PDB file of C-alpha atoms and ligand atoms in Angstrom:
ATOM      1  CA  ALA A   1     -32.962 -68.020   2.294  1.00 56.00           C
ATOM      2  CA  PRO A   2     -32.469 -70.160   5.446  1.00 64.00           C
ATOM      3  CA  SER A   3     -31.329 -68.460   8.401  1.00 86.00           C
ATOM      4  CA  LEU A   4     -28.349 -70.243   8.636  1.00 94.00           C
ATOM      5  CA  LEU A   5     -26.047 -70.447   5.887  1.00 97.00           C
ATOM      6  CA  SER A   6     -23.004 -72.401   4.786  1.00 98.00           C
ATOM      7  CA  ILE A   7     -20.073 -72.030   1.770  1.00 98.00           C
ATOM      8  CA  ASN A   8     -17.509 -73.861   1.091  1.00 98.00           C
ATOM      9  CA  ALA A   9     -14.053 -71.461   2.107  1.00 98.00           C
ATOM     10  CA  LYS A  10     -10.768 -72.097   3.258  1.00 98.00           C
ATOM     11  CA  PRO A  11      -9.731 -73.339   5.749  1.00 98.00           C
ATOM     12  CA  TYR A  12     -12.792 -75.045   6.398  1.00 98.00           C
ATOM     13  CA  ALA A  13     -16.643 -74.313   5.923  1.00 98.00           C
ATOM     14  CA  PHE A  14     -17.830 -70.627   6.485  1.00 98.00           C
ATOM     15  CA  ALA A  15     -21.257 -70.916   8.366  1.00 98.00           C
ATOM     16  CA  PHE A  16     -22.994 -67.404   9.054  1.00 98.00           C
ATOM     17  CA  PRO A  17     -26.512 -66.884  10.695  1.00 97.00           C
ATOM     18  CA  LEU A  18     -27.971 -64.188   7.994  1.00 96.00           C
ATOM     19  CA  ARG A  19     -29.430 -61.759  11.243  1.00 96.00           C
ATOM     20  CA  TYR A  20     -26.474 -61.821  12.483  1.00 97.00           C
ATOM     21  CA  THR A  21     -23.992 -61.027   9.796  1.00 98.00           C
ATOM     22  CA  ALA A  22     -22.909 -57.691   7.880  1.00 98.00           C
ATOM     23  CA  LEU A  23     -21.320 -56.938   4.495  1.00 99.00           C
ATOM     24  CA  LEU A  24     -18.308 -54.729   4.879  1.00 99.00           C
ATOM     25  CA  VAL A  25     -17.445 -53.305   2.193  1.00 99.00           C
ATOM     26  CA  ILE A  26     -14.216 -51.112   2.826  1.00 99.00           C
ATOM     27  CA  ASP A  27     -12.657 -48.109   1.066  1.00 99.00           C
ATOM     28  CA  MET A  28     -14.132 -48.247  -2.362  1.00 99.00           C
ATOM     29  CA  GLN A  29     -13.398 -44.634  -2.997  1.00 98.00           C
ATOM     30  CA  ARG A  30     -12.315 -42.891  -5.684  1.00 98.00           C
ATOM     31  CA  ASP A  31      -8.923 -41.485  -3.922  1.00 98.00           C
ATOM     32  CA  PHE A  32      -8.057 -45.628  -4.336  1.00 98.00           C
ATOM     33  CA  LEU A  33      -9.795 -46.717  -7.345  1.00 98.00           C
ATOM     34  CA  LEU A  34      -9.458 -43.695  -9.806  1.00 98.00           C
ATOM     35  CA  ALA A  35      -6.847 -42.157 -12.052  1.00 97.00           C
ATOM     36  CA  LYS A  36      -4.881 -39.233 -10.557  1.00 94.00           C
ATOM     37  CA  GLY A  37      -6.279 -40.308  -6.894  1.00 95.00           C
ATOM     38  CA  PHE A  38      -3.998 -40.640  -3.519  1.00 94.00           C
ATOM     39  CA  GLY A  39      -3.477 -44.597  -4.742  1.00 94.00           C
ATOM     40  CA  GLU A  40      -2.045 -43.954  -7.802  1.00 92.00           C
ATOM     41  CA  ILE A  41      -0.314 -41.061  -6.587  1.00 89.00           C
ATOM     42  CA  GLN A  42       1.428 -43.599  -4.331  1.00 87.00           C
ATOM     43  CA  GLY A  43       2.216 -45.793  -7.255  1.00 87.00           C
ATOM     44  CA  GLY A  44      -0.193 -47.924  -7.033  1.00 91.00           C
ATOM     45  CA  ASN A  45      -1.358 -50.055 -10.191  1.00 93.00           C
ATOM     46  CA  LEU A  46      -5.312 -49.182 -11.052  1.00 97.00           C
ATOM     47  CA  GLU A  47      -6.187 -51.993 -12.927  1.00 96.00           C
ATOM     48  CA  ALA A  48      -7.122 -54.731 -10.620  1.00 95.00           C
ATOM     49  CA  VAL A  49      -8.944 -52.019  -8.326  1.00 97.00           C
ATOM     50  CA  GLN A  50     -10.767 -51.137 -11.078  1.00 98.00           C
ATOM     51  CA  ALA A  51     -11.811 -54.553 -11.757  1.00 97.00           C
ATOM     52  CA  SER A  52     -13.549 -55.514  -8.420  1.00 98.00           C
ATOM     53  CA  ILE A  53     -16.147 -52.718  -8.704  1.00 98.00           C
ATOM     54  CA  ALA A  54     -18.372 -54.573 -10.890  1.00 98.00           C
ATOM     55  CA  PRO A  55     -18.256 -57.675  -8.534  1.00 98.00           C
ATOM     56  CA  THR A  56     -18.431 -56.079  -5.281  1.00 98.00           C
ATOM     57  CA  LYS A  57     -21.700 -54.260  -7.148  1.00 98.00           C
ATOM     58  CA  LYS A  58     -23.106 -57.661  -7.701  1.00 98.00           C
ATOM     59  CA  LEU A  59     -22.495 -58.724  -3.932  1.00 98.00           C
ATOM     60  CA  LEU A  60     -23.811 -55.202  -2.703  1.00 98.00           C
ATOM     61  CA  ASP A  61     -27.088 -56.217  -4.522  1.00 98.00           C
ATOM     62  CA  ALA A  62     -27.408 -59.679  -3.238  1.00 98.00           C
ATOM     63  CA  CYS A  63     -26.642 -58.668   0.414  1.00 98.00           C
ATOM     64  CA  ARG A  64     -29.015 -55.758  -0.109  1.00 98.00           C
ATOM     65  CA  SER A  65     -31.466 -58.323  -1.373  1.00 98.00           C
ATOM     66  CA  VAL A  66     -32.092 -60.352   1.694  1.00 96.00           C
ATOM     67  CA  GLY A  67     -31.738 -57.678   4.089  1.00 97.00           C
ATOM     68  CA  MET A  68     -28.110 -58.121   5.189  1.00 97.00           C
ATOM     69  CA  THR A  69     -26.356 -54.860   7.149  1.00 98.00           C
ATOM     70  CA  ILE A  70     -24.297 -53.036   4.997  1.00 98.00           C
ATOM     71  CA  VAL A  71     -20.994 -51.520   6.508  1.00 99.00           C
ATOM     72  CA  HIS A  72     -19.167 -49.370   4.281  1.00 99.00           C
ATOM     73  CA  THR A  73     -16.267 -47.128   5.631  1.00 99.00           C
ATOM     74  CA  ARG A  74     -13.351 -44.508   4.135  1.00 99.00           C
ATOM     75  CA  GLU A  75     -10.237 -43.926   4.719  1.00 98.00           C
ATOM     76  CA  GLY A  76      -9.511 -40.174   5.196  1.00 98.00           C
ATOM     77  CA  HIS A  77      -8.883 -37.190   7.591  1.00 98.00           C
ATOM     78  CA  LEU A  78     -10.144 -34.325   9.372  1.00 98.00           C
ATOM     79  CA  PRO A  79      -9.369 -31.002   7.486  1.00 98.00           C
ATOM     80  CA  ASP A  80      -7.080 -29.640   9.603  1.00 98.00           C
ATOM     81  CA  LEU A  81      -5.189 -33.152   8.945  1.00 97.00           C
ATOM     82  CA  SER A  82      -5.274 -33.328  13.362  1.00 97.00           C
ATOM     83  CA  ASP A  83      -6.203 -37.388  13.007  1.00 97.00           C
ATOM     84  CA  CYS A  84      -3.557 -37.671  10.498  1.00 97.00           C
ATOM     85  CA  PRO A  85      -0.103 -39.169  12.509  1.00 95.00           C
ATOM     86  CA  SER A  86       3.155 -37.466  10.874  1.00 91.00           C
ATOM     87  CA  SER A  87       4.636 -41.160  10.384  1.00 88.00           C
ATOM     88  CA  LYS A  88       1.864 -41.849   7.985  1.00 90.00           C
ATOM     89  CA  LEU A  89       2.011 -38.012   6.604  1.00 87.00           C
ATOM     90  CA  VAL A  90       5.552 -38.416   6.010  1.00 81.00           C
ATOM     91  CA  ARG A  91       5.831 -42.443   4.772  1.00 75.00           C
ATOM     92  CA  GLN A  92       3.188 -42.430   2.570  1.00 70.00           C
ATOM     93  CA  ALA A  93       4.460 -39.749   0.584  1.00 62.00           C
ATOM     94  CA  ALA A  94       7.406 -41.846  -0.052  1.00 51.00           C
ATOM     95  CA  ALA A  95       7.326 -43.749  -3.540  1.00 54.00           C
ATOM     96  CA  PRO A  96       8.865 -47.493  -4.040  1.00 52.00           C
ATOM     97  CA  ASN A  97      11.678 -45.896  -5.150  1.00 54.00           C
ATOM     98  CA  ASN A  98      11.854 -43.757  -1.876  1.00 50.00           C
ATOM     99  CA  THR A  99      11.526 -40.570  -4.049  1.00 58.00           C
ATOM    100  CA  GLN A 100       9.298 -38.238  -2.562  1.00 59.00           C
ATOM    101  CA  HIS A 101       6.146 -37.453  -4.436  1.00 60.00           C
ATOM    102  CA  LYS A 102       4.818 -34.091  -5.127  1.00 69.00           C
ATOM    103  CA  LEU A 103       1.595 -34.303  -3.491  1.00 84.00           C
ATOM    104  CA  VAL A 104       0.282 -35.872   0.102  1.00 88.00           C
ATOM    105  CA  ILE A 105      -2.267 -36.452   1.836  1.00 94.00           C
ATOM    106  CA  GLY A 106      -4.256 -33.262   2.237  1.00 95.00           C
ATOM    107  CA  ASP A 107      -2.695 -31.853  -0.656  1.00 93.00           C
ATOM    108  CA  LYS A 108      -4.960 -30.853  -3.143  1.00 94.00           C
ATOM    109  CA  GLY A 109      -5.042 -33.278  -6.592  1.00 93.00           C
ATOM    110  CA  GLU A 110      -7.566 -33.113  -9.017  1.00 95.00           C
ATOM    111  CA  LEU A 111     -10.253 -35.054  -7.216  1.00 97.00           C
ATOM    112  CA  GLY A 112      -9.394 -32.617  -4.211  1.00 97.00           C
ATOM    113  CA  ARG A 113      -7.302 -33.015  -1.282  1.00 97.00           C
ATOM    114  CA  LEU A 114      -5.848 -36.096  -0.931  1.00 96.00           C
ATOM    115  CA  LEU A 115      -7.847 -38.513   1.591  1.00 97.00           C
ATOM    116  CA  VAL A 116      -9.746 -35.778   3.065  1.00 98.00           C
ATOM    117  CA  ARG A 117     -13.175 -35.907   4.337  1.00 98.00           C
ATOM    118  CA  GLY A 118     -15.798 -34.059   2.101  1.00 98.00           C
ATOM    119  CA  GLU A 119     -13.808 -34.535  -1.052  1.00 98.00           C
ATOM    120  CA  HIS A 120     -14.870 -35.966  -3.798  1.00 98.00           C
ATOM    121  CA  GLY A 121     -11.928 -38.262  -4.022  1.00 98.00           C
ATOM    122  CA  HIS A 122     -12.706 -39.413  -0.577  1.00 98.00           C
ATOM    123  CA  ASP A 123     -15.979 -40.483  -1.194  1.00 98.00           C
ATOM    124  CA  ILE A 124     -17.247 -44.244  -2.237  1.00 99.00           C
ATOM    125  CA  VAL A 125     -17.226 -44.766  -6.616  1.00 99.00           C
ATOM    126  CA  ASP A 126     -20.870 -43.977  -7.885  1.00 98.00           C
ATOM    127  CA  GLU A 127     -21.640 -47.701  -8.562  1.00 98.00           C
ATOM    128  CA  LEU A 128     -21.264 -48.884  -4.807  1.00 99.00           C
ATOM    129  CA  LYS A 129     -22.792 -45.548  -3.569  1.00 98.00           C
ATOM    130  CA  PRO A 130     -24.345 -46.396   0.152  1.00 98.00           C
ATOM    131  CA  LEU A 131     -28.241 -46.211   0.784  1.00 98.00           C
ATOM    132  CA  PRO A 132     -29.912 -44.495   3.314  1.00 98.00           C
ATOM    133  CA  GLY A 133     -29.928 -46.545   6.268  1.00 96.00           C
ATOM    134  CA  GLU A 134     -26.578 -48.487   5.088  1.00 98.00           C
ATOM    135  CA  VAL A 135     -23.659 -47.644   8.007  1.00 98.00           C
ATOM    136  CA  VAL A 136     -20.939 -45.409   6.587  1.00 98.00           C
ATOM    137  CA  ILE A 137     -17.822 -45.282   8.716  1.00 98.00           C
ATOM    138  CA  ASP A 138     -15.088 -43.032   8.232  1.00 98.00           C
ATOM    139  CA  LYS A 139     -11.713 -44.230   9.805  1.00 98.00           C
ATOM    140  CA  PRO A 140      -8.464 -42.439   9.876  1.00 98.00           C
ATOM    141  CA  GLY A 141      -5.900 -45.638   9.631  1.00 98.00           C
ATOM    142  CA  LYS A 142      -6.055 -48.825   7.721  1.00 98.00           C
ATOM    143  CA  GLY A 143      -8.399 -50.781  10.221  1.00 98.00           C
ATOM    144  CA  SER A 144     -11.889 -50.276  10.496  1.00 99.00           C
ATOM    145  CA  PHE A 145     -11.683 -50.347  14.291  1.00 98.00           C
ATOM    146  CA  TRP A 146      -9.019 -47.903  15.458  1.00 98.00           C
ATOM    147  CA  ASN A 147     -10.805 -44.720  16.213  1.00 98.00           C
ATOM    148  CA  THR A 148     -14.044 -45.103  14.830  1.00 98.00           C
ATOM    149  CA  THR A 149     -17.580 -46.341  16.079  1.00 98.00           C
ATOM    150  CA  ILE A 150     -17.715 -49.669  14.069  1.00 98.00           C
ATOM    151  CA  LEU A 151     -17.705 -51.706  17.000  1.00 98.00           C
ATOM    152  CA  HIS A 152     -20.868 -50.172  18.821  1.00 98.00           C
ATOM    153  CA  GLN A 153     -22.257 -50.012  15.233  1.00 98.00           C
ATOM    154  CA  LEU A 154     -22.080 -53.805  15.069  1.00 98.00           C
ATOM    155  CA  LYS A 155     -22.958 -54.286  18.814  1.00 98.00           C
ATOM    156  CA  ALA A 156     -26.218 -52.532  18.143  1.00 98.00           C
ATOM    157  CA  ARG A 157     -27.090 -54.888  15.793  1.00 98.00           C
ATOM    158  CA  ALA A 158     -26.194 -57.998  16.810  1.00 97.00           C
ATOM    159  CA  ILE A 159     -23.673 -58.517  14.533  1.00 98.00           C
ATOM    160  CA  THR A 160     -21.519 -61.436  15.095  1.00 98.00           C
ATOM    161  CA  HIS A 161     -20.354 -62.475  11.678  1.00 98.00           C
ATOM    162  CA  LEU A 162     -18.435 -60.640   8.580  1.00 99.00           C
ATOM    163  CA  ILE A 163     -18.239 -60.716   4.951  1.00 99.00           C
ATOM    164  CA  VAL A 164     -15.477 -58.433   3.994  1.00 99.00           C
ATOM    165  CA  SER A 165     -14.644 -57.163   0.760  1.00 99.00           C
ATOM    166  CA  GLY A 166     -12.568 -53.808  -0.520  1.00 98.00           C
ATOM    167  CA  VAL A 167      -8.968 -52.340  -1.245  1.00 98.00           C
ATOM    168  CA  THR A 168      -6.408 -52.755  -1.153  1.00 98.00           C
ATOM    169  CA  THR A 169      -6.038 -56.827  -0.031  1.00 98.00           C
ATOM    170  CA  GLU A 170      -2.978 -55.641   1.421  1.00 97.00           C
ATOM    171  CA  CYS A 171      -3.466 -52.797   3.437  1.00 97.00           C
ATOM    172  CA  CYS A 172      -6.946 -51.894   4.644  1.00 98.00           C
ATOM    173  CA  PHE A 173      -8.624 -55.183   3.772  1.00 98.00           C
ATOM    174  CA  ALA A 174      -5.805 -57.620   5.985  1.00 98.00           C
ATOM    175  CA  THR A 175      -5.519 -54.874   8.824  1.00 98.00           C
ATOM    176  CA  SER A 176     -10.263 -54.681   9.417  1.00 99.00           C
ATOM    177  CA  ILE A 177      -9.678 -58.331   9.364  1.00 99.00           C
ATOM    178  CA  ARG A 178      -7.332 -58.737  12.097  1.00 98.00           C
ATOM    179  CA  GLU A 179      -8.878 -56.161  13.772  1.00 98.00           C
ATOM    180  CA  ALA A 180     -11.999 -57.610  13.885  1.00 98.00           C
ATOM    181  CA  ASN A 181     -10.656 -61.302  14.721  1.00 98.00           C
ATOM    182  CA  ASP A 182      -9.126 -59.730  17.754  1.00 98.00           C
ATOM    183  CA  ARG A 183     -12.746 -58.332  18.863  1.00 98.00           C
ATOM    184  CA  GLY A 184     -14.435 -61.931  18.661  1.00 98.00           C
ATOM    185  CA  LEU A 185     -15.995 -61.554  15.295  1.00 98.00           C
ATOM    186  CA  GLU A 186     -15.947 -63.892  12.282  1.00 98.00           C
ATOM    187  CA  CYS A 187     -14.682 -62.807   9.420  1.00 99.00           C
ATOM    188  CA  CYS A 188     -15.075 -64.289   5.945  1.00 99.00           C
ATOM    189  CA  GLY A 189     -12.959 -62.136   3.062  1.00 99.00           C
ATOM    190  CA  ILE A 190     -14.042 -62.855  -0.766  1.00 99.00           C
ATOM    191  CA  GLU A 191     -11.360 -63.315  -3.207  1.00 98.00           C
ATOM    192  CA  GLU A 192     -13.117 -61.465  -5.882  1.00 98.00           C
ATOM    193  CA  VAL A 193     -14.057 -58.374  -3.953  1.00 98.00           C
ATOM    194  CA  THR A 194     -10.674 -57.244  -3.128  1.00 98.00           C
ATOM    195  CA  SER A 195      -7.628 -56.522  -4.848  1.00 98.00           C
ATOM    196  CA  GLY A 196      -4.760 -54.548  -4.575  1.00 97.00           C
ATOM    197  CA  TYR A 197      -1.832 -52.559  -5.757  1.00 96.00           C
ATOM    198  CA  ASN A 198       0.503 -55.234  -6.280  1.00 94.00           C
ATOM    199  CA  ASP A 199       1.162 -58.306  -8.182  1.00 94.00           C
ATOM    200  CA  ALA A 200      -1.284 -61.658  -7.774  1.00 95.00           C
ATOM    201  CA  ASN A 201       1.121 -63.263  -5.705  1.00 97.00           C
ATOM    202  CA  PHE A 202       1.116 -60.645  -3.534  1.00 96.00           C
ATOM    203  CA  LYS A 203      -2.915 -60.756  -2.886  1.00 98.00           C
ATOM    204  CA  LYS A 204      -2.467 -64.602  -2.899  1.00 98.00           C
ATOM    205  CA  CYS A 205       0.300 -64.247   0.351  1.00 98.00           C
ATOM    206  CA  THR A 206      -2.170 -62.073   1.959  1.00 98.00           C
ATOM    207  CA  LEU A 207      -5.328 -64.120   1.829  1.00 98.00           C
ATOM    208  CA  ASP A 208      -3.371 -67.166   2.465  1.00 98.00           C
ATOM    209  CA  MET A 209      -1.675 -65.355   5.600  1.00 98.00           C
ATOM    210  CA  ILE A 210      -5.568 -64.839   7.039  1.00 98.00           C
ATOM    211  CA  HIS A 211      -6.672 -68.896   6.708  1.00 98.00           C
ATOM    212  CA  TRP A 212      -3.777 -70.477   7.557  1.00 98.00           C
ATOM    213  CA  SER A 213      -3.233 -72.666  10.641  1.00 96.00           C
ATOM    214  CA  GLN A 214      -7.150 -73.448  10.916  1.00 96.00           C
ATOM    215  CA  GLY A 215      -8.030 -69.803  10.009  1.00 97.00           C
ATOM    216  CA  LEU A 216      -5.768 -67.670  12.227  1.00 98.00           C
ATOM    217  CA  PHE A 217      -7.643 -64.771  11.167  1.00 98.00           C
ATOM    218  CA  GLY A 218     -10.369 -65.804   9.436  1.00 98.00           C
ATOM    219  CA  PHE A 219     -12.255 -67.507   6.437  1.00 99.00           C
ATOM    220  CA  ILE A 220     -11.508 -66.990   2.845  1.00 99.00           C
ATOM    221  CA  ALA A 221     -13.917 -67.795   0.243  1.00 99.00           C
ATOM    222  CA  SER A 222     -14.717 -67.272  -3.659  1.00 98.00           C
ATOM    223  CA  LEU A 223     -17.886 -65.092  -4.575  1.00 98.00           C
ATOM    224  CA  GLN A 224     -19.985 -67.337  -6.472  1.00 98.00           C
ATOM    225  CA  PRO A 225     -20.870 -69.507  -3.827  1.00 98.00           C
ATOM    226  CA  LEU A 226     -21.872 -66.866  -1.773  1.00 98.00           C
ATOM    227  CA  LEU A 227     -24.075 -65.082  -4.141  1.00 98.00           C
ATOM    228  CA  ASP A 228     -25.978 -69.100  -4.702  1.00 98.00           C
ATOM    229  CA  VAL A 229     -26.850 -69.088  -1.038  1.00 97.00           C
ATOM    230  CA  LEU A 230     -27.824 -65.404  -1.282  1.00 97.00           C
ATOM    231  CA  THR A 231     -29.992 -65.520  -3.954  1.00 91.00           C
TER     232      THR A 231
HETATM  233  N1  TIU B 301      -1.679 -47.929   0.412  1.00 85.79           N
HETATM  234  C1  TIU B 301      -2.919 -48.870  -0.012  1.00 85.79           C
HETATM  235  O1  TIU B 301      -2.433 -49.518  -0.464  1.00 85.79           O
HETATM  236  N2  TIU B 301      -3.890 -48.463   1.051  1.00 85.79           N
HETATM  237  C2  TIU B 301      -4.206 -47.361   1.445  1.00 85.79           C
HETATM  238  O2  TIU B 301      -3.749 -46.734   1.862  1.00 85.79           O
HETATM  239  N3  TIU B 301      -5.620 -47.776   2.291  1.00 85.79           N
HETATM  240  C3  TIU B 301      -6.028 -49.084   1.515  1.00 85.79           C
HETATM  241  O3  TIU B 301      -5.970 -50.149   1.563  1.00 85.79           O
HETATM  242  N4  TIU B 301      -7.696 -48.457   1.859  1.00 85.79           N
END
């Protein structure tokens, strides 16, 4: 592939230098994608997030085949929860109808202690398992930049552009793009490889907000044009 690639996107074409572009795969963890995980316990609908696993594998394979830098993130906390703010602990225990869940972050669920590092549920699903040499960022927040080394890792590789995928669109995906944009990184989110726990309109609004006003936070593109230029 040529060194400068370009794909159709909103609000206009996204051009990216392959050598200085990373694929960011956000929080494709069992806790967010699988039954009995943290997301389902929170009341999330798993149908859409599970459907994003196969297209994400396609994108991952294409990016790997051209030698792109790959960065995976995992949301989670230290076993003593010392990095989990009480606001998160309390509010992420609340269901949509404001009743308290029986299980909260750190409690033992069927996939292990919820959102705790080292637990089975905290790790990335088998299909998307990071390969040796790929960067794995453990983050205590929704954004990938708060309290992590990601910016140092990206700078060490001279990365200027990010292709962004992962779950959930409304939460960690959107927060990470906004954080990256403030740090001068050019971001393009890919529609088919991000999904959330709400309806299609919720996702559409989240993606529209990213590219609104001449790309306020970044670009949004479809998967196929990206696969076409990578393969
Ligand atoms: N709650 C929710 O929608 N998501 C999260 O808590 N984490 C991520 O989005 N990864």
